[in-house]
XYZ file of C-alpha atoms in Angstrom:
559
model
C -36.697 -5.823 44.338
C -36.337 -9.576 44.654
C -32.948 -11.215 44.834
C -33.616 -12.996 41.524
C -34.507 -9.714 39.770
C -31.474 -7.964 41.239
C -29.183 -10.799 40.110
C -30.607 -10.650 36.589
C -30.094 -6.875 36.486
C -26.504 -7.209 37.635
C -25.858 -9.832 34.951
C -27.197 -7.512 32.263
C -25.031 -4.650 33.511
C -21.963 -6.877 33.661
C -22.635 -8.164 30.153
C -22.909 -4.631 28.800
C -19.690 -3.610 30.544
C -17.688 -6.522 29.208
C -19.158 -6.091 25.711
C -17.663 -2.627 25.395
C -14.411 -2.619 23.399
C -11.383 -1.568 25.409
C -9.629 1.630 24.364
C -6.451 1.180 22.332
C -3.224 1.392 24.295
C -1.003 4.230 23.016
C 2.575 4.890 24.153
C 4.444 8.005 23.020
C 8.106 8.739 22.515
C 9.703 11.976 23.620
C 8.635 14.823 21.291
C 10.806 16.066 18.440
C 10.372 18.731 15.705
C 7.965 17.792 12.926
C 9.869 16.564 9.835
C 8.733 18.832 6.987
C 11.071 17.589 4.258
C 12.310 14.283 2.925
C 10.647 10.958 3.713
C 10.184 8.906 6.894
C 9.735 5.229 7.678
C 9.552 2.926 10.719
C 10.781 -0.640 11.052
C 10.198 -3.203 13.813
C 13.153 -5.480 14.586
C 12.659 -9.026 15.945
C 14.486 -8.160 19.197
C 11.942 -5.450 20.071
C 13.845 -2.409 18.805
C 12.112 0.142 16.583
C 14.101 2.030 13.944
C 12.995 5.470 12.758
C 14.447 6.330 9.334
C 14.627 9.900 8.057
C 15.671 10.165 4.408
C 16.784 13.784 4.147
C 17.045 15.855 0.939
C 20.736 16.693 1.425
C 22.206 15.130 4.553
C 21.883 11.414 3.987
C 19.880 9.048 6.185
C 19.285 9.608 9.894
C 18.346 6.572 11.988
C 16.961 6.851 15.517
C 16.905 3.581 17.455
C 14.241 3.036 20.130
C 14.835 0.173 22.559
C 12.064 -2.261 23.595
C 11.045 0.223 26.316
C 10.530 2.867 23.608
C 13.459 4.997 24.783
C 16.034 6.436 22.377
C 19.217 4.366 22.561
C 21.085 5.753 19.527
C 20.849 8.300 16.740
C 23.147 8.070 13.727
C 23.353 10.023 10.485
C 25.005 8.286 7.544
C 25.927 9.379 4.032
C 25.480 7.092 1.057
C 28.826 6.474 -0.594
C 27.555 5.208 -3.939
C 25.915 8.442 -5.115
C 25.517 12.084 -4.184
C 23.200 12.445 -1.192
C 21.636 15.516 -2.761
C 20.033 13.143 -5.247
C 18.001 11.468 -2.505
C 14.784 13.157 -3.668
C 15.111 11.456 -7.088
C 15.371 7.978 -5.556
C 12.502 5.587 -4.898
C 12.002 3.286 -1.940
C 11.652 -0.311 -3.120
C 11.793 -2.130 0.208
C 12.481 -1.799 3.944
C 12.863 -5.062 5.846
C 14.363 -6.696 8.923
C 16.677 -9.370 7.499
C 19.152 -11.476 9.464
C 18.869 -9.156 12.476
C 19.741 -6.080 10.450
C 17.717 -3.326 8.800
C 17.880 -3.494 5.004
C 16.762 -0.663 2.719
C 16.425 -1.012 -1.046
C 16.592 2.227 -3.035
C 16.205 2.695 -6.778
C 18.263 5.497 -8.270
C 18.909 6.578 -11.848
C 22.612 6.947 -12.637
C 23.246 8.467 -16.080
C 19.566 7.769 -16.849
C 20.070 4.074 -16.103
C 17.912 2.496 -13.340
C 20.101 1.104 -10.550
C 19.174 -0.766 -7.359
C 21.155 -0.299 -4.138
C 20.985 -2.389 -0.972
C 21.745 -0.482 2.239
C 22.362 -2.471 5.448
C 22.079 -0.787 8.856
C 23.047 -1.993 12.306
C 19.877 -2.548 14.339
C 21.341 -1.228 17.606
C 23.479 1.724 16.546
C 21.629 2.700 13.368
C 24.960 2.969 11.531
C 25.158 2.278 7.802
C 27.250 -0.872 7.414
C 27.251 -1.142 3.629
C 25.618 0.186 0.485
C 25.910 -2.161 -2.455
C 24.932 -1.880 -6.097
C 22.765 -4.947 -6.771
C 21.832 -4.400 -10.405
C 21.875 -1.773 -13.135
C 19.636 -1.848 -16.173
C 19.966 -0.338 -19.626
C 18.591 3.106 -20.292
C 14.875 2.793 -21.168
C 13.732 3.559 -24.678
C 11.903 6.829 -25.189
C 9.034 4.722 -26.576
C 9.108 1.176 -25.258
C 5.772 -0.180 -26.489
C 2.709 1.919 -27.150
C 0.221 0.385 -24.761
C 0.808 -1.103 -21.342
C -1.597 -3.087 -19.208
C -0.989 -0.653 -16.362
C -1.259 3.109 -16.896
C 1.065 3.707 -13.947
C 4.754 3.531 -14.799
C 6.096 0.005 -14.312
C 8.865 0.085 -11.673
C 12.240 -1.134 -12.843
C 12.718 -3.115 -9.610
C 10.258 -4.958 -7.352
C 11.491 -6.444 -4.050
C 9.483 -8.838 -1.907
C 10.454 -10.597 1.313
C 8.859 -13.782 2.593
C 6.647 -12.689 5.533
C 7.646 -15.813 7.491
C 11.382 -15.936 6.824
C 14.282 -13.699 5.787
C 14.509 -14.940 2.195
C 13.743 -12.323 -0.427
C 13.500 -11.863 -4.171
C 14.220 -9.104 -6.660
C 12.415 -8.858 -9.991
C 13.725 -6.377 -12.527
C 12.080 -5.206 -15.733
C 14.324 -4.201 -18.625
C 12.482 -1.369 -20.371
C 15.055 -1.352 -23.160
C 14.416 -4.722 -24.711
C 11.522 -5.677 -26.958
C 12.259 -9.357 -26.421
C 9.643 -10.659 -23.971
C 11.917 -13.553 -22.969
C 14.580 -11.117 -21.741
C 12.308 -8.497 -20.199
C 11.829 -9.795 -16.617
C 14.749 -11.181 -14.608
C 14.393 -12.592 -11.103
C 16.975 -13.015 -8.326
C 16.402 -15.164 -5.229
C 18.459 -14.354 -2.096
C 19.109 -16.040 1.248
C 18.942 -14.187 4.612
C 22.730 -13.730 4.331
C 22.253 -12.027 0.925
C 23.668 -15.015 -0.933
C 22.305 -15.364 -4.464
C 20.398 -18.655 -4.702
C 18.998 -18.378 -8.205
C 18.939 -16.084 -11.237
C 16.590 -16.602 -14.171
C 14.562 -14.827 -16.847
C 10.800 -15.264 -17.053
C 10.003 -16.735 -20.467
C 6.580 -16.434 -22.098
C 5.337 -19.924 -23.033
C 3.210 -18.580 -25.901
C 5.400 -17.166 -28.686
C 2.426 -15.241 -30.106
C 2.396 -12.912 -27.081
C 4.953 -10.179 -27.715
C 4.826 -8.074 -24.522
C 4.975 -8.878 -20.848
C 4.593 -6.810 -17.641
C 5.270 -7.842 -14.072
C 2.128 -7.949 -11.922
C 3.398 -9.075 -8.499
C 5.768 -11.466 -6.752
C 5.819 -13.722 -3.679
C 8.793 -15.448 -2.039
C 8.222 -18.743 -0.214
C 11.380 -19.141 1.908
C 14.063 -21.114 0.046
C 11.583 -23.284 -1.841
C 10.339 -20.978 -4.617
C 9.749 -17.507 -6.000
C 6.317 -16.978 -7.579
C 5.670 -14.377 -10.265
C 2.390 -13.195 -11.753
C 2.679 -11.456 -15.116
C 0.519 -9.911 -17.842
C 1.346 -11.112 -21.372
C -0.336 -9.482 -24.351
C -0.168 -7.983 -27.822
C -0.954 -4.402 -28.713
C -4.127 -3.376 -30.490
C -4.915 0.034 -31.868
C -6.409 1.381 -28.639
C -6.073 -1.458 -26.143
C -4.286 -4.737 -25.527
C -5.445 -7.905 -27.242
C -4.790 -11.642 -26.936
C -3.864 -10.961 -23.308
C -3.316 -13.604 -20.645
C -2.217 -13.833 -17.038
C 0.795 -16.117 -16.709
C 1.886 -17.466 -13.328
C 5.420 -18.776 -12.827
C 7.522 -20.546 -10.191
C 11.310 -20.535 -9.861
C 12.660 -23.395 -7.746
C 16.185 -23.922 -6.385
C 18.428 -25.774 -8.811
C 16.346 -24.810 -11.841
C 17.543 -22.314 -14.423
C 14.084 -21.464 -15.745
C 10.564 -20.828 -14.514
C 7.795 -23.379 -14.412
C 4.903 -21.473 -16.002
C 1.175 -21.814 -16.532
C -1.226 -19.709 -18.573
C -4.518 -18.810 -16.890
C -6.717 -19.445 -19.913
C -9.857 -18.111 -18.260
C -8.251 -14.649 -18.456
C -8.019 -14.798 -22.267
C -8.578 -11.382 -23.866
C -9.229 -9.693 -20.549
C -7.477 -6.383 -20.112
C -6.031 -6.818 -16.644
C -4.416 -3.721 -15.139
C -3.444 -4.258 -11.506
C -2.774 -7.267 -9.307
C -1.719 -8.371 -5.830
C -0.352 -11.800 -4.928
C -0.464 -13.512 -1.513
C 0.175 -16.976 -0.110
C -2.471 -18.451 2.195
C -0.947 -20.595 4.937
C -4.373 -21.912 5.952
C -5.119 -23.768 2.720
C -1.658 -23.720 1.085
C -2.787 -21.881 -2.050
C -1.757 -18.702 -3.836
C -4.356 -15.940 -4.118
C -4.054 -13.557 -7.063
C -6.502 -10.638 -7.054
C -6.718 -8.639 -10.294
C -8.698 -5.742 -11.724
C -10.223 -6.225 -15.179
C -11.426 -3.523 -17.574
C -15.182 -4.030 -17.700
C -15.289 -3.576 -21.472
C -13.224 -6.761 -21.878
C -15.506 -9.002 -19.794
C -19.210 -9.641 -19.481
C -18.963 -9.366 -15.703
C -20.593 -6.394 -13.983
C -18.242 -3.541 -13.043
C -17.985 -2.898 -9.301
C -15.194 -0.269 -9.366
C -14.465 2.941 -11.236
C -12.031 5.866 -11.161
C -14.259 8.038 -13.367
C -17.275 7.649 -15.639
C -15.161 6.009 -18.365
C -12.806 3.639 -16.532
C -14.809 0.854 -14.918
C -13.466 -2.424 -13.589
C -14.491 -5.869 -12.424
C -12.538 -7.673 -9.712
C -11.275 -11.226 -10.326
C -9.878 -13.564 -7.666
C -7.720 -16.529 -8.755
C -6.887 -19.357 -6.333
C -3.855 -21.307 -7.569
C -2.212 -24.572 -6.514
C 1.456 -23.659 -5.829
C 2.761 -27.115 -6.789
C 1.084 -27.637 -10.157
C 0.168 -23.971 -10.843
C -3.321 -25.136 -11.775
C -6.326 -22.976 -10.947
C -8.342 -24.427 -8.098
C -10.989 -21.722 -8.271
C -11.640 -18.308 -9.764
C -14.519 -15.926 -9.256
C -15.574 -12.348 -9.883
C -16.270 -10.399 -6.706
C -19.746 -9.074 -6.043
C -20.572 -7.026 -2.955
C -24.337 -6.600 -2.750
C -24.235 -6.285 1.042
C -21.789 -3.388 0.768
C -23.987 -1.742 -1.871
C -27.051 -2.091 0.345
C -25.235 -0.703 3.387
C -23.964 2.320 1.422
C -27.434 3.023 0.059
C -29.210 2.649 3.400
C -26.701 4.298 5.741
C -24.652 6.655 3.556
C -27.662 7.503 1.340
C -25.974 6.481 -1.925
C -28.252 6.605 -4.958
C -26.034 4.129 -6.804
C -23.987 1.055 -5.857
C -20.630 1.479 -4.155
C -17.879 1.836 -6.814
C -14.719 2.152 -4.700
C -11.399 0.773 -5.920
C -9.620 -2.199 -4.390
C -6.703 -1.059 -2.214
C -5.649 -4.309 -0.517
C -6.883 -7.694 0.637
C -6.195 -9.814 3.720
C -6.365 -13.592 4.154
C -7.957 -14.382 7.510
C -7.161 -17.429 9.703
C -10.746 -18.708 9.323
C -10.328 -18.973 5.541
C -12.267 -15.827 4.709
C -10.945 -12.979 2.556
C -11.163 -9.324 3.614
C -11.298 -6.738 0.820
C -10.202 -3.163 1.539
C -11.750 -0.651 -0.852
C -11.855 3.122 -1.212
C -13.563 5.550 -3.546
C -11.130 7.506 -5.747
C -11.590 10.255 -8.284
C -8.422 11.408 -10.071
C -8.517 14.853 -11.676
C -6.058 17.454 -12.886
C -5.843 21.087 -11.839
C -4.051 23.694 -13.938
C -2.771 26.893 -12.343
C -0.962 29.824 -13.972
C 2.038 31.463 -12.353
C 2.979 34.946 -13.601
C 6.642 35.305 -14.496
C 8.444 38.492 -13.534
C 9.851 38.605 -17.059
C 7.329 40.065 -19.539
C 4.510 38.972 -17.161
C 4.286 35.592 -18.913
C 1.865 33.151 -17.289
C 3.243 29.621 -17.032
C 0.718 26.764 -16.734
C 1.293 24.095 -14.098
C -0.880 20.989 -13.865
C -1.235 19.118 -10.575
C -2.864 15.738 -10.097
C -5.494 15.586 -7.374
C -7.065 12.415 -5.998
C -10.297 12.686 -4.036
C -10.460 9.809 -1.564
C -14.045 9.079 -0.612
C -15.958 6.422 1.280
C -14.239 3.351 2.748
C -15.691 -0.027 1.760
C -14.978 -3.263 3.682
C -16.097 -6.641 2.340
C -15.647 -10.132 3.790
C -15.876 -13.164 1.484
C -15.918 -16.864 2.284
C -13.480 -19.313 0.677
C -15.722 -19.635 -2.390
C -16.124 -15.889 -2.903
C -19.594 -15.501 -1.373
C -20.068 -12.195 0.437
C -20.443 -12.684 4.188
C -20.476 -9.060 5.324
C -20.045 -5.584 3.914
C -20.139 -2.065 5.323
C -18.974 1.443 4.470
C -17.643 4.501 6.318
C -18.214 7.993 4.942
C -14.993 9.930 4.355
C -13.871 12.741 2.046
C -10.185 13.631 1.665
C -8.202 15.441 -1.000
C -4.620 14.441 -1.845
C -2.450 16.404 -4.241
C -1.001 13.271 -5.778
C -1.979 10.291 -7.909
C -3.307 7.457 -5.713
C -3.383 4.236 -7.695
C -5.201 0.930 -7.239
C -3.724 -1.327 -4.508
C -2.165 1.736 -2.873
C -2.513 0.264 0.640
C -0.950 -2.998 -0.510
C 2.218 -1.223 -1.664
C 2.233 1.926 0.487
C 4.613 1.070 3.304
C 7.213 -0.969 1.428
C 7.348 0.575 -2.027
C 7.398 4.211 -3.052
C 7.125 7.171 -0.711
C 5.974 10.757 -0.415
C 9.303 12.595 -0.575
C 8.694 16.220 0.327
C 11.173 18.554 -1.358
C 11.164 22.171 -2.532
C 8.970 21.441 -5.546
C 6.311 19.377 -3.712
C 6.549 20.185 -0.019
C 2.757 20.542 0.076
C 2.259 16.906 -0.971
C 0.650 15.482 2.158
C -0.854 12.384 0.537
C 1.032 10.232 3.054
C -1.448 11.437 5.704
C -4.487 10.456 3.605
C -6.444 7.240 3.032
C -6.799 4.734 5.893
C -5.571 1.499 7.420
C -7.355 -1.607 8.653
C -6.764 -3.997 11.558
C -8.628 -6.841 13.246
C -8.355 -7.661 16.950
C -10.507 -9.773 19.259
C -13.216 -10.267 16.639
C -13.548 -6.562 15.815
C -12.507 -4.457 12.838
C -10.509 -1.268 13.448
C -10.346 1.407 10.756
C -7.830 4.223 11.254
C -7.959 7.525 9.333
C -7.559 11.304 9.771
C -10.670 13.478 9.761
C -12.063 16.799 10.932
C -13.742 16.768 14.370
C -16.950 18.082 12.783
C -17.116 15.019 10.516
C -16.518 12.586 13.348
C -19.114 14.225 15.597
C -21.659 14.409 12.800
C -24.431 11.966 13.707
C -25.555 11.735 10.070
C -23.851 9.091 7.943
C -24.955 10.874 4.753
C -21.920 11.096 2.484
C -22.843 14.621 1.395
C -22.652 15.828 4.989
C -18.908 15.168 5.072
C -16.652 18.211 4.828
C -13.715 17.658 2.452
C -10.423 17.307 4.328
C -7.876 19.596 2.689
C -6.012 20.873 5.779
C -4.399 17.835 7.392
C -3.093 19.873 10.335
C -6.699 20.473 11.432
C -7.555 16.774 11.624
C -7.464 14.178 14.381
C -7.077 10.431 13.972
C -10.345 8.507 14.106
C -10.540 4.894 15.275
C -13.758 3.365 13.908
C -14.605 0.013 15.541
C -16.993 -2.438 13.847
C -18.252 -5.357 15.952
C -20.274 -7.058 13.226
C -23.390 -5.004 13.941
C -22.565 -1.329 14.326
C -19.718 1.181 13.982
C -18.463 3.175 16.982
C -16.037 6.029 16.359
C -13.521 7.246 18.933
C -10.370 9.370 18.853
C -7.282 7.152 18.684
C -5.150 9.598 20.709
C -7.842 10.810 23.080
C -10.407 13.598 23.010
C -8.822 16.755 21.529
C -9.367 20.104 23.212
C -10.575 23.057 21.185
C -7.915 24.097 18.686
C -5.863 20.918 19.190
C -5.020 18.311 16.560
C -3.336 14.913 16.761
C -3.031 13.176 13.398
C -1.193 10.187 11.895
C 1.220 9.854 9.006
C -0.582 6.857 7.517
C 2.165 5.766 5.132
C 4.539 5.290 8.094
C 2.431 2.634 9.824
C 4.588 -0.404 10.635
C 2.793 -3.547 11.760
C 3.843 -6.182 14.242
C 3.347 -9.860 13.327
C 0.427 -10.169 15.776
C -1.651 -8.016 13.392
C -3.111 -5.795 16.112
C -0.086 -3.718 17.141
C 1.604 -1.023 15.111
C 3.844 2.023 15.304
C 3.637 5.269 13.372
C 4.380 8.981 13.649
C 1.800 11.248 15.263
C 1.857 15.033 14.857
C 0.373 17.110 17.673
C -0.676 20.731 17.154
C -1.338 22.958 20.168
C -1.764 26.726 19.962
C -0.244 26.800 16.501
C 2.885 24.878 17.559
C 3.513 21.368 16.223
C 5.576 18.514 17.622
C 6.045 14.952 16.412
C 6.030 11.680 18.344
C 6.626 8.060 17.510
C 3.628 6.175 18.928
C 3.178 2.469 19.622
C -0.459 1.343 19.489
C -2.044 -1.911 20.650
C -5.694 -2.457 19.722
């Protein structure tokens, strides 16, 4: 072999070696017993500490503090003073943030049937509860508030959002009692020291619109709080005269600056997510629209009846004027699903989240869902009476990833076959709200609800996409991408966590926690994933099963 040929061969080999993606770095904590009750969350602190929260059914809140070297430095159990700790399972998580160097938890609890919001502040080094404060209490909701809502899922009484780039935060509260649209949504703006900066109601500029629902909120440091809302009237079977209204509350002002998005006239909009894009300085509002109320083609569905289009709105934050709006189309995703996953029809997965990339593109995270009900009959010991019980089941199917340019043109689209079953209702934008709002609280009546281990998460690092999800080894090792070849995941404890890497051309699947031996499982509690600001590092809880025995670990992963 000539020297020139040998040199060329070595270059090819070196190129292939360096083109291979490096394996994710995974660091484990010391093992501890698997938590089988209550709810769990993780929080990164700016100083490098990691806080592990365990919300127990009866014994308050336990906080384990891990230092920057991932060693346990403190464990503290605290009782909430404002209400009986045995009522923890009836509360709802509304926010978990690092604010002013402390860990802040927002919990919604119903006291005498009245929604109440509590702010709990924890020391970041000892994990001790420093204070629990009642922030707001609303009137008892009416039994029948208004007959038709834009969103079939119950509207939360409180929504909390923190500015991703500062410690300012906002609280929006919806008064279910009032029929007066001008007094329905109230917004509070707080500083990092929990000082109230502003307090105002969101008023509907059009007096002909009688009802209003909160869609989403964004806080931009101390300069403004942005709200997106649905305003509408009720028809016989659906909303009418509906509009999306965007609003901005600035310091020193006692009312919102508002603007009606007229291009949404008469659309029945059901779900929305709001984000601020630092690259172009605009607000991005992504909304689902009932296909029967628009001429646009449906690209999503939850069943054969409910079909939706997907509308992106790009808004100037100063004037609240619409710079651009477009309906999403994902022909590349459809083609990929039909060619690789052998779909006979287009991909109809629901939107679960979206990301704004530094290059100006928009990443859509989608997932197929099919919500059904299952009725079982339990025989009573008394007179052998059979009592019906209905459980909601969500089948979570194929993952769909779409990249759009700044004008909404599809740049790339691909799908990953997956089939999971969750005994819970999984709604649109579930990934967008999963970590910071709501939780899977396992108690005596729903200890089998393992939906927090289902679905997936998405990361980008070094020009590659990383998709994380739990699956059976037989599905991962299956060389066929055919969606019908996937075995339905119903036993989470038999799964391992898959890391699917997409380099723009092909998908390579590996095990996130290493190759499992026969009979072993290592799987992730997906709803516990806490991200670092770099976007490619996260922490979560991993459960390891060996020879029928299970242990839990906190793991820190760098992609």
